[in-house]
Amino acid sequence: MNNNASPTNTDERRLTIAEALREAIAQEMERDPRVFLIGEDIGIPGGFGGAFGVYLGLPEKFGHERIIDTPISEKAIAGAAVGAALMGMRPIPDMQYSDFLFECMDELVNQAAKMRYMSGGKLSVPLVMRCPVGTANRGAQHGQCPESYFIHVPGIKVVAPSDAYVAKGIMTAAIRDDDPVLVFEHKLLYGSKGREQAGGLDLTAHVPEGDYVFPIGRGLIKREGHHVTVVATHLTLYRCLAAAAELALEGIEVEVIDPVSLQPFDTDLIFSSVEKTGRLLIAHEDTLTGGWGAELAARVADDCVYSLEAPIKRVAAHDVPLPVAPILEQTVVPSQERITREIRALCAM
Amino acid sequence: MTERINVDDVTTERALDLYREMLRIRRFEDRVYQLFLQGELPGTLHQYQGQEAVAVGACQALNDGDWITSTHRPHGHALAKGVTVRSAMAELYGKATGCCGGKGGSMHLGDPDVGMIPAIAIVAGGVSVVSGMGLAFKMQRNGHVALCFFGDGASNEGAFHEGLNFAAVQKLPIVYVCENNMYGASTPFTATSLVPNVADRVAGYGIPAVIVDGMDVLAIHDAVSEARQRAAAGDGPTLIEAKTYRFAGHSRGDARGYRSRDEEAEWKEKDPLVRLEYSLLNAGRAQESTFARILDEVNTELEDAVEFSRQSPDPRPEDALTDAYATPIGTGTHS
Ligand SMILES: Cc1ncc(C[n+]2csc(CCOP(=O)(O)OP(=O)(O)O)c2C)c(N)n1
Ligand SMILES: [Mg+2]
């Protein structure tokens, strides 16, 4: 089966990730009156439409009763989302930057994640937290990738779309899901704005006009190959794809997988790829120790031990906070060059 | 019409010093903005034009050994506290000679040598941390005071309320300086609070709160001096709410569509630099040429800092891997 569900016919309707997310949210708000947005600077007239413009145009369409601007109060945002979700609404709370999630860890970890379980399955917390991640020369408190903190919390689902087709479908799936879902999006992948810093990528993809679901828990093969499996998300995924193109010239065929969901992982897809290639490299922009790559590596080690022909490798940010100077930042987060080198070394083992 | 401020109780020399300090910040910010547009500076910027009187008035009221905390908008605080123009500028360039060695950047300017921890870009983060700084000074009985700068928007965070209450109960030697510039990013303070002043919120914690004209450097200075004395005497914290305005957008590329040009023009009339200059001229205390000379000197200092930053070396790539721990702990395989 070809898991690459995203058609690439260039004549088709192409959207950026920001546009795709906006479309998903608008369609779900249209479809379901329980869905509403809540966060800082999301709907102020003359304002920003959220930190990355994803909500531009929505207040005009849905009004300020369903697009609720809050004070700078992440605990209030997350707490209100949990409470409203418990009482039958479908809130989409917004974190301008993922780094601010730490302001509302209690509401997410102690409340959202545990209400279903503590109630013996009688309650649901269907909220969708939007969480932008990624390094962009803003230093230690505005560039972290904290996805992995949350895969550790039973009761929370974690997804990380990297292209517009998946973004629309997984946002729709998340809104319709009965559990709390954290949607991590990369700042440099939203659209044309980040293009330059993201290395001149074309970040648009074909996006069907109607609503559709990209299921949580399903990954995608972005490029087929038989020598080594590489699993990566977000900007790092694109660096891996570029590395794969480079290595193809040397005769190394890399299979690149976008896991899309980090909790739950699409283990079927990843295991069968590793069974085919015998080698696995996991790459992420989050730091190495305790990153989601560690969890995935452990699962593959468990399940695919007889298929593995070499140790599982991880390429991750070094275990330091993010520095701001470009030369330091480039050293810390995985570069295409570092990824290429590591894949090459792994294939030589 | 420019409104005069009271310059009767200050020596001309002192007033001109304050003017120079404010002008240094203003010109630093203007110059930095140009450099940013030219693509010389990485990242983003939160600029301080319009609020100079607060940083300068407050920091000038502190003693040696006192410390400050700052925010995502720290350039003015840093310069006013004594971070050199060279090391602040070099930090914005991400150079090894910057005050944080290129690791901090615009949002984390600071320098322990002058009593400033790296600015905290998490809104209200400083309000939490300053409690501990004050607590340490109290336990150390050293007479030092910690001053916490934060914005109107920060008063909506839980950290503000927990921090203030704790400091109040413990009678910690802290001065809170809230720069109420009427907006948190695009959001008007009035849309986030049913009481019109941040000071009104403080009544619940049983500490004094003072509202001052944030466009009058002398008024700020006096208010902070008094609050500092109170703090150092063991009588606990004071909150000072400075009514001010940021002339620029929230961060780079903010078209300021959420506020009116009329409102901006009204506040430009209150420019703290123009007001001080006008008041001194009017009182016959200084000549136009005095201000021209100060501008010249400040510009020279700035160009020197720009040149210094351009010439300064980048950090070495391997410097990225130091400073996470006091002693490297060796974490796993890195390539
Ligand atoms: C905890 C947290 N939430 C949100 C932000 C994003 N943010 C940065 S500055 C800002 C506005 C701050 O307003 P205010 O405290 O009034 O300071 P000002 O920008 O006016 O100086 C916001 C929302 C942040 N940095 N930290
Ligand atoms: Mg403000």
Short mmCIF file of C-alpha atoms in Angstrom, two decimals, chain A residues 39-50 69-76 96-97 99-103 136-142 144 193 197 287-289 312-332 338-339 341-342, chain B residues 42-44 46 72 91 93-95 101-108 119-125 153-159 162 184-188 191-193 250 252 254-259 314-325 331-335:
data_model
loop_
_atom_site.label_atom_id
_atom_site.label_comp_id
_atom_site.label_asym_id
_atom_site.label_seq_id
_atom_site.Cartn_x
_atom_site.Cartn_y
_atom_site.Cartn_z
CA GLY A 39 -6.40 32.33 23.32
CA GLU A 40 -4.24 35.45 23.35
CA ASP A 41 -4.28 37.92 20.44
CA ILE A 42 -6.38 35.60 18.29
CA GLY A 43 -9.28 37.82 17.29
CA ILE A 44 -8.47 41.42 18.21
CA PRO A 45 -9.68 43.70 15.39
CA GLY A 46 -6.64 45.04 13.55
CA GLY A 47 -4.52 42.44 15.34
CA PHE A 48 -2.53 39.44 14.26
CA GLY A 49 -5.08 36.62 13.89
CA GLY A 50 -3.00 34.56 16.32
CA ASP A 69 -9.58 36.75 23.22
CA THR A 70 -8.12 36.26 26.65
CA PRO A 71 -5.78 38.12 28.96
CA ILE A 72 -2.21 36.76 29.02
CA SER A 73 -3.29 33.88 31.25
CA GLU A 74 -2.33 30.44 30.00
CA LYS A 75 -3.74 28.74 33.08
CA ALA A 76 -7.07 30.42 32.43
CA GLN A 96 1.17 31.33 20.88
CA TYR A 97 4.43 29.44 21.37
CA ASP A 99 7.24 27.29 25.30
CA PHE A 100 4.25 28.73 27.16
CA LEU A 101 2.72 25.28 27.65
CA PHE A 102 4.76 25.09 30.81
CA GLU A 103 2.47 27.80 32.22
CA ALA A 136 13.92 30.62 14.67
CA ASN A 137 16.69 32.76 16.19
CA ARG A 138 14.59 33.68 19.18
CA GLY A 139 16.64 32.02 21.84
CA ALA A 140 16.04 29.71 24.75
CA GLN A 141 12.42 30.52 25.61
CA HIS A 142 10.83 30.83 22.17
CA GLN A 144 11.58 24.65 22.11
CA LYS A 193 6.91 33.70 5.51
CA GLN A 197 14.59 30.41 6.80
CA THR A 287 16.90 17.53 22.40
CA LEU A 288 18.24 13.99 22.43
CA THR A 289 17.71 12.76 25.97
CA ILE A 312 19.35 2.38 15.88
CA LYS A 313 20.66 5.92 15.46
CA ARG A 314 19.21 9.20 16.63
CA VAL A 315 20.04 12.66 15.33
CA ALA A 316 18.64 15.30 17.66
CA ALA A 317 19.36 18.69 19.08
CA HIS A 318 22.25 18.62 21.49
CA ASP A 319 21.25 18.57 25.13
CA VAL A 320 21.50 22.31 25.72
CA PRO A 321 18.99 25.16 25.79
CA LEU A 322 18.64 26.98 22.47
CA PRO A 323 21.22 29.69 21.85
CA VAL A 324 20.32 32.69 19.73
CA ALA A 325 23.41 33.36 17.60
CA PRO A 326 22.81 31.73 14.21
CA ILE A 327 26.11 29.90 14.24
CA LEU A 328 25.34 28.42 17.66
CA GLU A 329 21.77 27.58 16.77
CA GLN A 330 22.89 25.77 13.63
CA THR A 331 25.30 23.77 15.73
CA VAL A 332 22.61 22.69 18.16
CA ARG A 338 24.72 16.20 9.96
CA ILE A 339 21.76 14.04 8.96
CA ARG A 341 26.63 12.16 7.42
CA GLU A 342 24.84 10.05 10.03
CA PRO B 42 18.93 37.98 13.40
CA GLY B 43 15.69 37.06 15.14
CA THR B 44 13.07 39.50 16.33
CA HIS B 46 10.64 44.24 20.92
CA HIS B 72 10.96 40.33 26.38
CA GLU B 91 24.62 40.47 21.82
CA TYR B 93 24.50 40.67 16.59
CA GLY B 94 24.97 37.25 18.22
CA LYS B 95 28.66 37.88 18.70
CA GLY B 101 28.23 35.53 24.55
CA GLY B 102 25.66 35.26 21.78
CA LYS B 103 23.61 32.72 23.72
CA GLY B 104 20.93 35.07 24.97
CA GLY B 105 20.02 37.55 22.27
CA SER B 106 17.56 40.41 22.19
CA MET B 107 15.02 38.88 24.57
CA HIS B 108 17.56 37.78 27.17
CA ALA B 119 15.84 39.12 30.77
CA ILE B 120 12.95 36.67 31.04
CA ALA B 121 10.85 36.46 27.88
CA ILE B 122 8.10 34.43 29.51
CA VAL B 123 5.51 37.03 30.44
CA ALA B 124 5.52 37.57 34.24
CA GLY B 125 8.41 35.14 34.65
CA GLY B 153 -0.22 42.28 30.29
CA ALA B 154 1.91 40.43 32.81
CA SER B 155 -0.48 41.38 35.59
CA ASN B 156 -2.90 38.87 34.07
CA GLU B 157 -0.63 35.92 34.75
CA GLY B 158 -0.97 33.75 37.82
CA ALA B 159 2.71 34.36 38.50
CA GLU B 162 1.35 34.51 43.54
CA GLY B 184 -0.16 43.40 25.74
CA ALA B 185 0.80 42.66 22.13
CA SER B 186 -2.42 43.57 20.26
CA THR B 187 -4.70 43.35 23.29
CA PRO B 188 -5.73 46.54 25.13
CA ALA B 191 -10.11 44.39 27.40
CA THR B 192 -8.45 42.20 30.00
CA SER B 193 -9.36 43.92 33.26
CA HIS B 250 4.85 45.14 19.69
CA ARG B 252 9.06 43.71 14.32
CA ASP B 254 3.58 44.77 13.69
CA ALA B 255 1.44 47.13 11.61
CA ARG B 256 -0.34 48.41 14.77
CA GLY B 257 -3.79 47.99 13.27
CA TYR B 258 -5.32 47.55 16.72
CA ARG B 259 -4.71 51.14 17.84
CA ASP B 314 31.26 34.98 16.10
CA PRO B 315 31.12 32.50 18.95
CA ARG B 316 32.87 29.23 18.09
CA PRO B 317 30.39 26.50 17.14
CA GLU B 318 31.57 24.34 20.04
CA ASP B 319 30.65 27.12 22.48
CA ALA B 320 27.05 26.07 21.88
CA LEU B 321 27.66 22.95 23.94
CA THR B 322 29.01 24.59 27.10
CA ASP B 323 27.17 26.31 29.95
CA ALA B 324 24.17 24.01 30.24
CA TYR B 325 25.67 22.65 33.45
CA THR B 331 24.78 13.04 27.72
CA GLY B 332 24.59 10.19 25.27
CA THR B 333 25.89 9.92 21.76
CA HIS B 334 26.13 13.17 19.95
CA SER B 335 27.33 13.66 16.46
#
